[in-house]
């Protein structure tokens, strides 16, 4: 085989020595191919060895494979047997499970149906609650909450929602109430946040401050609002009257309560009251104080006039006592014979001065609204027409008088002499305001409600400054230059009108003139005509009746005694009520007790006459007083004679008291 071939090659191979180079190289290459470790023979030996190993392995593999096949067959058979057994077990189990599955399916279907019903019910309940919550969010609070009676989670949810709903309804009611209060407030209200931006306001805020609604919007700055307010002239004052720095106030009002007043040029007054809010910013209330300020000014004026009236009433009492003595003695002196011509002249002059003093006191009492009036029904138009000549004479030729009398047959109940005096005073004041001439207009009309008659006296004079209008009715205050006039004219008019149940107002502008308006209550036509009465005839003189004169002022007592004697009466005198009662009990012939109302300490004149009537029912009584009060005007009271009185007035009063 291979070894034989290898030995033959070794014996027969040529030697390279002695050969030509090409052949030598070929011989060397053959030597290398045949004899090298990797030569042809070595490679062939390895190939043959591999073939033998392959055959061995193949036979071995076949033996192992056959053995493995047998093992696999045995395993597969055992496995198939086990699978068959398990299949039979599974088939039996499946047969048993079919019945269970059917039962479970039926139970599941029943559970599903029951669950579906429960879920559907829950869904309906939840849907109802959800719809109710939706309606509540839209403002519907009238429907009741469902499922609150349930004891499960739905019931708990429904009850929780019921509480929420009740709170929402209460909150809505409170909100509606606050909105109503907010919009119905008579005061204005605004709210600014911590950044000074307008948050909320009510309609009165715009009305009181006269802000244009189209320019006010939420988020507007405080400075922008105040710029709109600055268009109307005004002055900011603290409650004590000091000027207010708005820049400082705007900072302070965010931290502490602040108040001030804004006075506008037209006389309007608005009060600002600011309060800080806990979360920052401030809320402000605005009150229009114009009417209240006017009422307060009127109240102060009325209080001042009342105090002045009380003062003048007290002073008038003392003056009336003095004037009663002066006038009485002067009249007695005037009637004394013989009296020289010079003495008569002096007496008449003194009597005229005393009567002017009495008229002055009468004016004081008119201002105090305490004078005794003699009201009667009268037609205002007729009274003005009747005094036209007097008015023309009083105002002078430079003043043209115009009449616009529209009251017609309307009647008032007033003292005609006092009304004439009041109109004459107004005319004289008007002429003084028109030194270069002008127009004086008297106008009358019945007011719309036909319950009062209005008399207007208007002039075209210089007018009265606004700061003096509040004082023109004060006594002794005059607007005439250099202190001319007594200052009692308008105060007398004021007192007469008020005492007559009327009202008076004055409007004036500098350079345009003055209008004084008097309003007197109107009388019904029938009552006015029925109350007219003829004037009484003059009383006769005395016939020697005994008159007890009671007076605590010696001068007045002496004058009254002499005047009564001059009238033909006999007299007794007493300085007190106690002394008068003693005289009354001692002297049975006393026919009349003529007593002053004020008798110092102790019993007054009214009580004296009441006691005298109890002790001596046939004795008559007559009172006199220098005060403004008139107790005799009460029912059952004796007649009253006001001081100072003239001789003829005393004669008429005594004769009337004696009957």
XYZ file of C-alpha atoms in Angstrom:
659
model
C 0.000 0.000 0.000
C 1.128 3.451 0.962
C 4.267 2.341 2.724
C 5.440 0.383 -0.371
C 4.891 3.420 -2.555
C 6.774 5.574 -0.053
C 9.778 3.266 -0.048
C 9.848 3.066 -3.850
C 9.742 6.866 -4.021
C 12.648 7.071 -1.604
C 14.660 4.628 -3.698
C 13.791 5.969 -7.075
C 13.849 9.677 -6.576
C 16.618 11.534 -8.385
C 19.364 13.362 -6.611
C 19.592 17.052 -7.402
C 23.357 16.876 -7.684
C 24.599 16.755 -11.205
C 21.345 17.877 -12.682
C 20.734 20.979 -14.588
C 19.286 23.827 -12.574
C 15.758 23.430 -13.778
C 15.824 19.736 -13.140
C 17.588 20.316 -9.855
C 14.778 22.571 -8.799
C 12.187 20.012 -9.872
C 14.037 17.300 -8.006
C 14.168 19.476 -4.904
C 10.447 20.183 -5.191
C 9.690 16.430 -5.506
C 11.872 15.802 -2.493
C 9.888 18.370 -0.548
C 6.479 17.021 -1.657
C 7.339 13.480 -0.873
C 9.507 13.670 2.183
C 8.212 16.650 4.134
C 5.939 16.244 7.126
C 3.161 17.792 5.142
C 4.018 16.019 2.016
C 1.800 13.889 -0.142
C 2.520 10.678 1.641
C 1.946 12.222 5.082
C -1.339 13.757 3.963
C -2.446 10.444 2.428
C -1.645 8.661 5.667
C -3.751 11.060 7.635
C -6.607 10.742 5.095
C -6.607 6.994 5.474
C -6.563 7.282 9.239
C -9.549 9.617 9.106
C -11.497 7.208 6.951
C -10.945 4.436 9.452
C -12.045 6.694 12.348
C -15.086 7.776 10.358
C -16.121 4.228 9.811
C -15.671 3.462 13.491
C -17.644 6.464 14.577
C -20.359 5.703 12.090
C -20.766 2.211 13.384
C -20.708 3.424 16.925
C -23.291 6.087 16.130
C -25.547 3.577 14.517
C -25.385 1.368 17.569
C -26.118 4.257 19.915
C -28.904 5.480 17.636
C -30.580 2.136 17.603
C -30.327 1.958 21.389
C -31.711 5.523 21.656
C -34.541 4.688 19.297
C -35.512 1.835 21.481
C -35.429 4.053 24.554
C -37.478 6.723 22.760
C -40.024 4.186 21.676
C -40.361 2.920 25.207
C -40.645 6.536 26.567
C -43.145 7.583 23.897
C -45.213 4.556 24.583
C -45.223 5.231 28.298
C -45.969 8.879 27.607
C -48.808 8.035 25.251
C -50.241 5.776 27.897
C -50.069 8.506 30.491
C -51.563 11.016 28.031
C -54.343 8.665 27.272
C -55.050 8.212 30.954
C -54.967 12.020 31.520
C -57.196 12.548 28.473
C -59.690 10.141 29.889
C -59.480 11.991 33.266
C -59.860 15.391 31.589
C -62.791 14.171 29.563
C -64.426 12.970 32.722
C -63.626 16.286 34.445
C -64.967 18.244 31.455
C -68.145 16.299 31.562
C -68.432 17.041 35.253
C -67.533 20.746 34.707
C -70.125 21.302 32.001
C -72.891 21.066 34.515
C -71.020 23.392 36.928
C -70.292 25.867 34.163
C -73.939 25.943 33.180
C -74.916 26.479 36.805
C -72.240 29.168 37.275
C -73.338 30.821 34.062
C -76.909 30.921 35.272
C -75.799 32.258 38.660
C -73.595 34.830 36.936
C -76.469 35.917 34.739
C -78.678 36.261 37.799
C -75.943 38.188 39.642
C -75.422 40.354 36.560
C -79.124 41.106 36.350
C -79.298 41.947 40.057
C -76.130 43.991 39.858
C -77.424 45.770 36.784
C -80.628 46.640 38.629
C -78.660 47.908 41.623
C -76.270 49.839 39.416
C -79.181 51.246 37.412
C -80.873 52.366 40.622
C -77.651 53.888 41.877
C -77.132 55.510 38.515
C -80.624 57.003 38.599
C -80.016 58.303 42.147
C -76.637 59.686 41.209
C -78.134 61.187 38.063
C -80.880 62.846 40.092
C -78.339 64.246 42.563
C -76.131 65.338 39.667
C -79.013 67.081 37.908
C -80.011 68.735 41.172
C -76.447 69.944 41.665
C -76.475 71.276 38.102
C -79.754 73.132 38.731
C -78.383 74.430 42.016
C -75.347 75.751 40.162
C -77.772 77.473 37.766
C -79.667 79.057 40.667
C -82.586 76.633 41.113
C -83.005 76.024 44.859
C -86.670 74.990 44.941
C -86.315 71.211 44.474
C -85.815 68.723 47.326
C -82.768 66.445 47.429
C -83.562 62.736 46.603
C -82.222 59.614 48.380
C -81.491 61.363 51.697
C -83.314 58.511 53.482
C -80.909 55.846 52.172
C -78.381 54.315 54.571
C -75.633 53.620 52.048
C -72.971 55.689 50.317
C -75.564 57.277 48.000
C -77.602 58.355 51.013
C -74.493 59.747 52.684
C -73.678 61.624 49.471
C -77.275 62.900 49.225
C -77.259 64.036 52.860
C -73.924 65.768 52.369
C -75.314 67.466 49.286
C -78.449 68.428 51.255
C -76.250 70.226 53.779
C -74.363 71.870 50.930
C -77.663 72.828 49.273
C -79.065 74.309 52.484
C -75.881 76.307 52.953
C -76.011 77.435 49.327
C -79.656 78.493 49.689
C -78.864 80.382 52.902
C -75.847 81.965 51.258
C -77.961 82.961 48.260
C -80.602 84.496 50.498
C -77.951 86.388 52.422
C -76.381 87.517 49.159
C -79.758 88.691 47.851
C -80.396 90.515 51.124
C -76.991 92.172 51.005
C -77.539 93.158 47.366
C -80.932 94.632 48.252
C -79.463 96.558 51.173
C -76.503 97.579 49.026
C -78.729 98.961 46.263
C -81.387 100.424 48.598
C -79.058 102.394 50.854
C -79.772 106.100 50.935
C -76.041 106.653 51.361
C -73.539 106.057 48.621
C -71.005 103.254 49.050
C -67.749 102.375 47.322
C -65.100 99.711 47.921
C -61.450 100.112 46.882
C -58.928 97.260 47.161
C -55.447 97.404 48.641
C -54.063 98.710 45.329
C -56.533 101.598 45.285
C -58.714 100.068 42.561
C -62.486 100.435 42.519
C -64.099 97.061 43.288
C -67.796 97.768 43.945
C -70.220 100.681 44.256
C -73.973 101.277 44.513
C -76.206 103.620 42.457
C -76.304 106.242 45.219
C -72.520 106.572 44.981
C -72.891 107.904 41.451
C -75.949 110.027 42.296
C -74.556 111.718 45.424
C -71.154 112.481 43.899
C -72.717 113.225 40.473
C -70.330 110.885 38.680
C -71.019 109.892 35.046
C -72.037 106.225 35.053
C -70.508 105.572 31.631
C -67.051 106.594 32.888
C -67.049 104.511 36.076
C -65.856 100.910 35.803
C -64.367 98.191 37.989
C -60.607 98.416 38.392
C -60.624 102.209 38.070
C -57.944 103.852 40.207
C -58.747 106.104 43.141
C -56.825 108.916 41.471
C -58.947 108.637 38.320
C -62.159 108.795 40.346
C -60.935 111.809 42.280
C -59.975 113.483 39.017
C -63.620 113.190 37.923
C -64.746 114.601 41.265
C -62.386 117.562 40.910
C -64.370 118.879 37.938
C -66.948 120.402 40.303
C -65.470 123.126 42.563
C -65.365 122.017 46.183
C -63.476 122.303 49.444
C -62.544 119.398 51.717
C -62.868 120.069 55.427
C -62.370 117.996 58.550
C -65.237 117.756 61.035
C -63.625 120.557 63.068
C -63.542 122.833 60.009
C -59.844 122.497 59.135
C -58.757 121.969 55.527
C -57.964 118.368 54.512
C -54.903 117.194 52.560
C -56.341 114.517 50.248
C -52.971 112.885 49.528
C -52.385 112.321 53.231
C -55.999 111.267 53.744
C -55.840 108.668 50.950
C -52.972 106.970 52.785
C -54.540 107.258 56.223
C -57.985 105.949 55.252
C -56.439 102.556 54.325
C -55.162 102.101 57.880
C -57.625 103.814 60.198
C -61.184 105.210 60.157
C -61.342 108.663 58.582
C -64.123 111.204 58.062
C -64.342 114.545 56.335
C -66.852 116.784 54.584
C -66.795 118.032 51.010
C -68.402 121.459 50.588
C -69.404 122.319 47.018
C -69.748 125.819 45.634
C -73.525 125.541 45.330
C -73.941 124.884 49.050
C -74.128 121.098 48.773
C -72.312 119.176 51.537
C -71.292 115.493 51.300
C -69.799 113.587 54.220
C -67.160 110.895 53.542
C -66.747 108.106 56.156
C -64.003 105.576 55.331
C -63.120 102.357 57.165
C -60.182 100.021 56.357
C -60.941 96.385 55.461
C -59.129 93.403 57.063
C -57.785 92.141 53.745
C -56.574 95.552 52.647
C -58.338 98.421 50.932
C -61.153 100.488 52.408
C -64.896 101.016 52.179
C -66.445 104.496 52.167
C -69.964 105.734 52.883
C -71.148 109.005 51.323
C -73.994 110.993 52.924
C -75.593 114.090 51.424
C -75.751 116.465 54.398
C -77.137 119.432 52.480
C -80.651 119.117 53.872
C -79.424 118.288 57.369
C -77.031 121.231 57.353
C -79.849 123.503 56.223
C -82.128 122.157 58.967
C -79.352 122.573 61.538
C -78.814 126.154 60.390
C -82.552 126.795 60.631
C -82.619 125.187 64.062
C -79.737 127.336 65.258
C -81.469 130.375 63.844
C -84.754 129.384 65.504
C -83.002 128.765 68.818
C -81.268 132.111 68.563
C -84.520 133.825 67.722
C -86.250 132.023 70.588
C -83.591 133.183 73.058
C -83.826 136.715 71.714
C -87.607 136.467 71.926
C -87.465 135.428 75.577
C -85.064 138.271 76.272
C -87.172 140.858 74.493
C -90.337 139.519 76.156
C -88.818 139.996 79.594
C -87.472 143.455 78.757
C -90.823 144.463 77.251
C -92.612 143.655 80.531
C -90.487 146.135 82.476
C -90.753 148.783 79.769
C -94.511 148.364 79.594
C -94.800 148.995 83.329
C -92.691 152.150 83.000
C -94.607 153.336 79.950
C -97.948 152.623 81.636
C -97.002 155.038 84.424
C -95.563 157.606 81.995
C -98.502 157.570 79.564
C -101.105 157.536 82.340
C -99.579 160.513 84.142
C -99.051 162.438 80.899
C -102.685 161.953 79.907
C -103.797 163.096 83.356
C -101.484 166.085 83.110
C -102.801 166.892 79.638
C -106.383 166.996 80.947
C -105.479 169.153 83.953
C -106.952 172.698 83.929
C -105.555 175.252 83.725
C -102.339 174.191 81.919
C -100.157 176.709 80.139
C -99.736 176.429 76.426
C -96.079 175.541 76.788
C -96.979 172.864 79.340
C -99.546 171.386 76.989
C -96.940 171.374 74.201
C -94.383 169.656 76.405
C -96.982 167.173 77.585
C -98.062 166.283 74.068
C -94.410 165.932 73.020
C -93.634 163.660 75.953
C -96.815 161.659 75.355
C -95.878 161.179 71.677
C -92.406 159.999 72.700
C -93.917 157.580 75.229
C -96.296 156.196 72.616
C -93.365 155.703 70.223
C -91.665 153.830 73.024
C -94.815 151.719 73.419
C -94.762 151.023 69.674
C -91.112 150.011 69.940
C -91.957 147.579 72.748
C -94.863 146.337 70.653
C -92.429 145.602 67.846
C -90.179 143.748 70.240
C -93.138 141.652 71.322
C -94.034 141.081 67.684
C -90.547 139.725 67.071
C -90.893 137.540 70.170
C -94.282 136.371 68.793
C -95.843 137.256 72.128
C -97.845 140.390 71.371
C -101.609 140.294 71.707
C -103.118 140.249 68.237
C -106.628 141.096 67.176
C -107.019 138.749 64.189
C -110.086 138.904 61.995
C -111.077 137.566 58.579
C -109.773 139.754 55.755
C -109.119 139.669 52.044
C -105.435 140.237 51.291
C -106.061 141.791 47.868
C -108.491 144.361 49.321
C -106.074 145.232 52.130
C -103.191 145.861 49.696
C -105.356 147.910 47.348
C -106.633 149.939 50.286
C -103.120 150.885 51.439
C -101.763 151.634 47.951
C -101.729 155.395 48.566
C -99.849 154.915 51.822
C -97.340 152.663 50.086
C -96.749 155.153 47.266
C -96.245 157.944 49.770
C -93.846 155.839 51.857
C -91.526 154.671 49.050
C -91.333 157.980 47.168
C -91.869 158.964 43.572
C -88.731 157.239 42.257
C -90.121 153.773 42.959
C -92.802 152.374 40.663
C -95.272 150.089 42.443
C -96.683 147.174 40.474
C -99.630 145.053 41.617
C -100.260 141.460 40.573
C -103.083 140.468 42.918
C -104.396 136.991 42.131
C -105.753 135.899 45.552
C -109.277 137.092 44.668
C -111.845 136.284 47.349
C -109.444 134.198 49.416
C -109.688 134.993 53.148
C -107.035 134.824 55.847
C -107.321 135.219 59.614
C -104.864 137.898 60.682
C -104.574 141.217 62.470
C -105.158 143.757 59.663
C -103.206 146.540 61.384
C -100.229 144.258 61.920
C -100.392 142.954 58.342
C -100.492 146.527 57.012
C -97.578 147.419 59.265
C -95.641 144.376 58.024
C -96.207 145.217 54.351
C -95.324 148.846 54.978
C -92.065 147.801 56.654
C -91.192 145.624 53.676
C -91.953 148.480 51.281
C -89.780 150.928 53.245
C -86.904 148.426 53.355
C -87.238 147.882 49.604
C -87.153 151.617 48.865
C -83.990 151.924 50.988
C -82.354 149.289 48.747
C -83.265 151.382 45.633
C -81.878 154.882 46.353
C -81.848 155.674 42.640
C -85.365 154.362 42.071
C -86.644 151.055 40.812
C -89.638 148.712 40.788
C -91.559 147.390 43.776
C -93.961 144.558 43.030
C -96.753 143.223 45.274
C -98.092 139.857 44.138
C -100.630 137.524 45.750
C -101.819 134.056 44.861
C -103.554 131.062 46.370
C -101.121 128.161 46.638
C -101.777 124.986 44.671
C -103.252 123.092 47.617
C -105.550 126.097 48.318
C -104.653 125.947 52.012
C -102.636 129.168 52.139
C -102.364 132.598 50.560
C -98.920 133.819 49.510
C -97.901 137.487 49.456
C -94.687 138.344 47.598
C -92.943 141.710 47.903
C -90.165 141.956 45.302
C -87.819 144.847 44.567
C -85.137 145.525 41.970
C -82.680 146.890 44.507
C -79.111 146.136 45.454
C -79.896 142.809 47.131
C -78.509 141.290 50.313
C -75.203 139.375 50.484
C -75.622 135.654 51.109
C -73.653 135.768 54.357
C -76.138 138.286 55.815
C -79.366 136.534 54.814
C -79.349 134.420 57.970
C -79.352 137.512 60.191
C -81.901 139.809 58.579
C -84.677 138.733 60.980
C -82.573 139.439 64.073
C -83.712 142.449 66.106
C -81.505 145.534 65.874
C -79.648 144.087 62.890
C -79.815 146.257 59.790
C -78.305 146.081 56.328
C -78.752 149.814 55.797
C -75.560 151.897 55.571
C -74.182 153.852 58.542
C -76.489 152.080 60.969
C -79.633 153.700 59.637
C -82.908 152.229 60.868
C -83.814 150.537 64.131
C -83.250 146.995 62.871
C -86.698 145.952 64.149
C -88.710 146.123 60.911
C -88.055 142.621 59.583
C -87.969 141.115 63.073
C -91.464 142.521 63.705
C -92.664 141.077 60.384
C -91.108 137.725 61.258
C -92.776 137.618 64.674
C -96.190 138.690 63.361
C -96.191 136.098 60.573
C -95.070 133.253 62.836
C -97.614 134.172 65.515
C -100.315 134.228 62.861
C -99.530 130.625 61.942
C -97.762 131.498 58.711
C -94.272 131.345 57.279
C -91.829 133.824 55.798
C -88.788 133.415 53.590
C -86.428 135.782 51.853
C -84.527 135.296 48.595
C -81.954 137.790 47.441
C -79.067 138.179 45.047
C -76.624 141.021 45.080
C -77.361 143.376 42.201
C -80.626 141.632 41.257
C -83.005 142.487 44.086
C -84.828 140.863 46.978
C -88.102 138.935 47.267
C -89.879 138.440 50.595
C -92.630 135.803 50.565
C -95.260 135.649 53.320
C -97.580 132.655 53.565
C -100.733 132.852 55.715
C -103.263 130.048 56.301
C -106.383 130.409 54.186
C -109.835 130.472 55.777
C -112.762 128.619 54.247
C -115.165 131.087 52.627
C -118.117 130.274 54.902
C -116.087 130.480 58.085
C -114.564 133.772 57.001
C -117.912 135.423 56.352
C -119.579 133.984 59.459
C -116.811 135.204 61.774
C -117.176 138.850 60.802
C -118.606 140.950 63.668
C -119.536 144.611 63.939
C -117.293 146.900 65.958
C -118.442 147.622 69.526
C -119.596 151.116 70.481
C -117.452 153.290 72.771
C -118.187 152.520 76.464
C -119.639 155.222 78.757
C -117.787 156.678 81.756
C -118.010 155.326 85.290
C -120.933 155.928 87.657
C -119.076 155.974 90.917
C -118.431 152.211 91.244
C -115.734 151.191 93.736
C -112.688 149.630 92.051
C -109.911 147.832 93.973
C -106.577 148.434 92.177
C -103.871 145.793 92.915
C -100.369 146.611 91.636
C -96.896 145.927 93.080
C -95.279 148.843 91.166
C -96.031 152.061 93.120
C -95.714 154.323 90.061
C -98.093 152.228 87.965
C -100.441 151.901 90.945
C -100.621 155.665 91.412
C -101.179 156.314 87.716
C -103.944 153.688 87.474
C -105.688 155.068 90.564
C -105.673 158.629 89.235
C -106.866 157.534 85.794
C -109.807 155.588 87.276
C -110.791 158.544 89.405
C -110.613 160.785 86.350
C -113.033 158.369 84.661
C -115.589 158.696 87.461
C -114.750 155.656 89.634
C -113.939 155.415 93.328
C -110.776 153.487 94.139
C -109.027 151.419 96.788
C -105.413 150.279 96.354
C -103.372 147.235 97.433
C -99.748 146.320 96.744
C -100.182 142.537 97.119
C -102.772 139.791 96.734
C -102.982 139.254 100.485
C -103.673 142.951 101.119
C -106.286 142.912 98.351
C -108.145 139.991 99.972
C -108.170 141.845 103.272
C -109.689 144.930 101.564
C -112.215 142.735 99.800
C -113.467 141.268 103.071
C -113.578 144.671 104.828
C -115.258 146.642 102.060
C -118.583 145.161 100.813
C -119.076 147.835 98.095
C -116.152 146.731 95.884
C -117.573 146.081 92.397
C -114.365 145.347 90.456
C -110.875 144.031 91.252
C -108.394 145.514 88.735
C -105.154 143.560 89.253
C -101.771 143.132 87.614
C -100.954 139.531 86.687
C -97.465 139.668 88.225
C -97.607 140.641 91.884
C -94.117 139.613 92.939
C -93.779 136.630 95.286
C -96.835 134.754 96.478
C -100.234 134.685 94.797
C -100.475 136.128 91.281
C -103.336 138.162 89.836
C -105.122 135.213 88.233
C -105.180 133.282 91.524
C -106.293 136.440 93.319
C -109.344 136.875 91.104
C -110.208 133.184 91.449
C -110.092 133.467 95.264
C -112.046 136.746 95.157
C -114.751 135.079 93.025
C -114.947 132.224 95.541
C -115.322 134.611 98.489
C -117.444 137.261 96.742
C -119.157 135.773 93.675
C -120.678 139.142 92.707
C -117.304 140.887 92.392
C -116.042 141.268 88.823
C -112.355 141.001 87.763
C -110.025 142.663 85.235
C -106.377 141.780 84.710
C -103.542 143.832 83.253
C -99.990 142.847 82.346
C -96.900 144.110 80.651
C -95.808 140.581 79.789
C -96.342 138.781 76.530
C -98.352 135.910 78.031
C -102.107 136.193 78.044
C -103.703 133.956 80.681
C -107.038 135.739 80.211
C -107.469 134.043 76.856
C -108.148 130.689 78.510
C -111.747 129.615 79.014
C -113.350 131.163 82.138
C -110.467 133.587 82.716
C -111.035 137.301 83.356
C -110.465 139.822 80.543
C -106.991 141.240 80.111
C -105.817 144.810 79.394
C -102.294 145.044 77.980
C -99.831 147.645 79.280
C -99.238 150.398 78.497
C -102.840 151.537 78.075
C -104.336 154.913 77.296
C -107.149 156.511 79.259
C -109.814 155.577 76.694
C -108.591 151.965 76.577
C -108.812 151.714 80.358
C -112.319 153.201 80.325
C -113.529 150.673 77.737
C -111.976 147.703 79.548
C -113.406 148.646 82.982
C -116.838 149.353 81.565
C -116.841 145.994 79.720
C -115.690 144.127 82.838
C -118.463 145.698 84.921
C -121.006 144.750 82.286
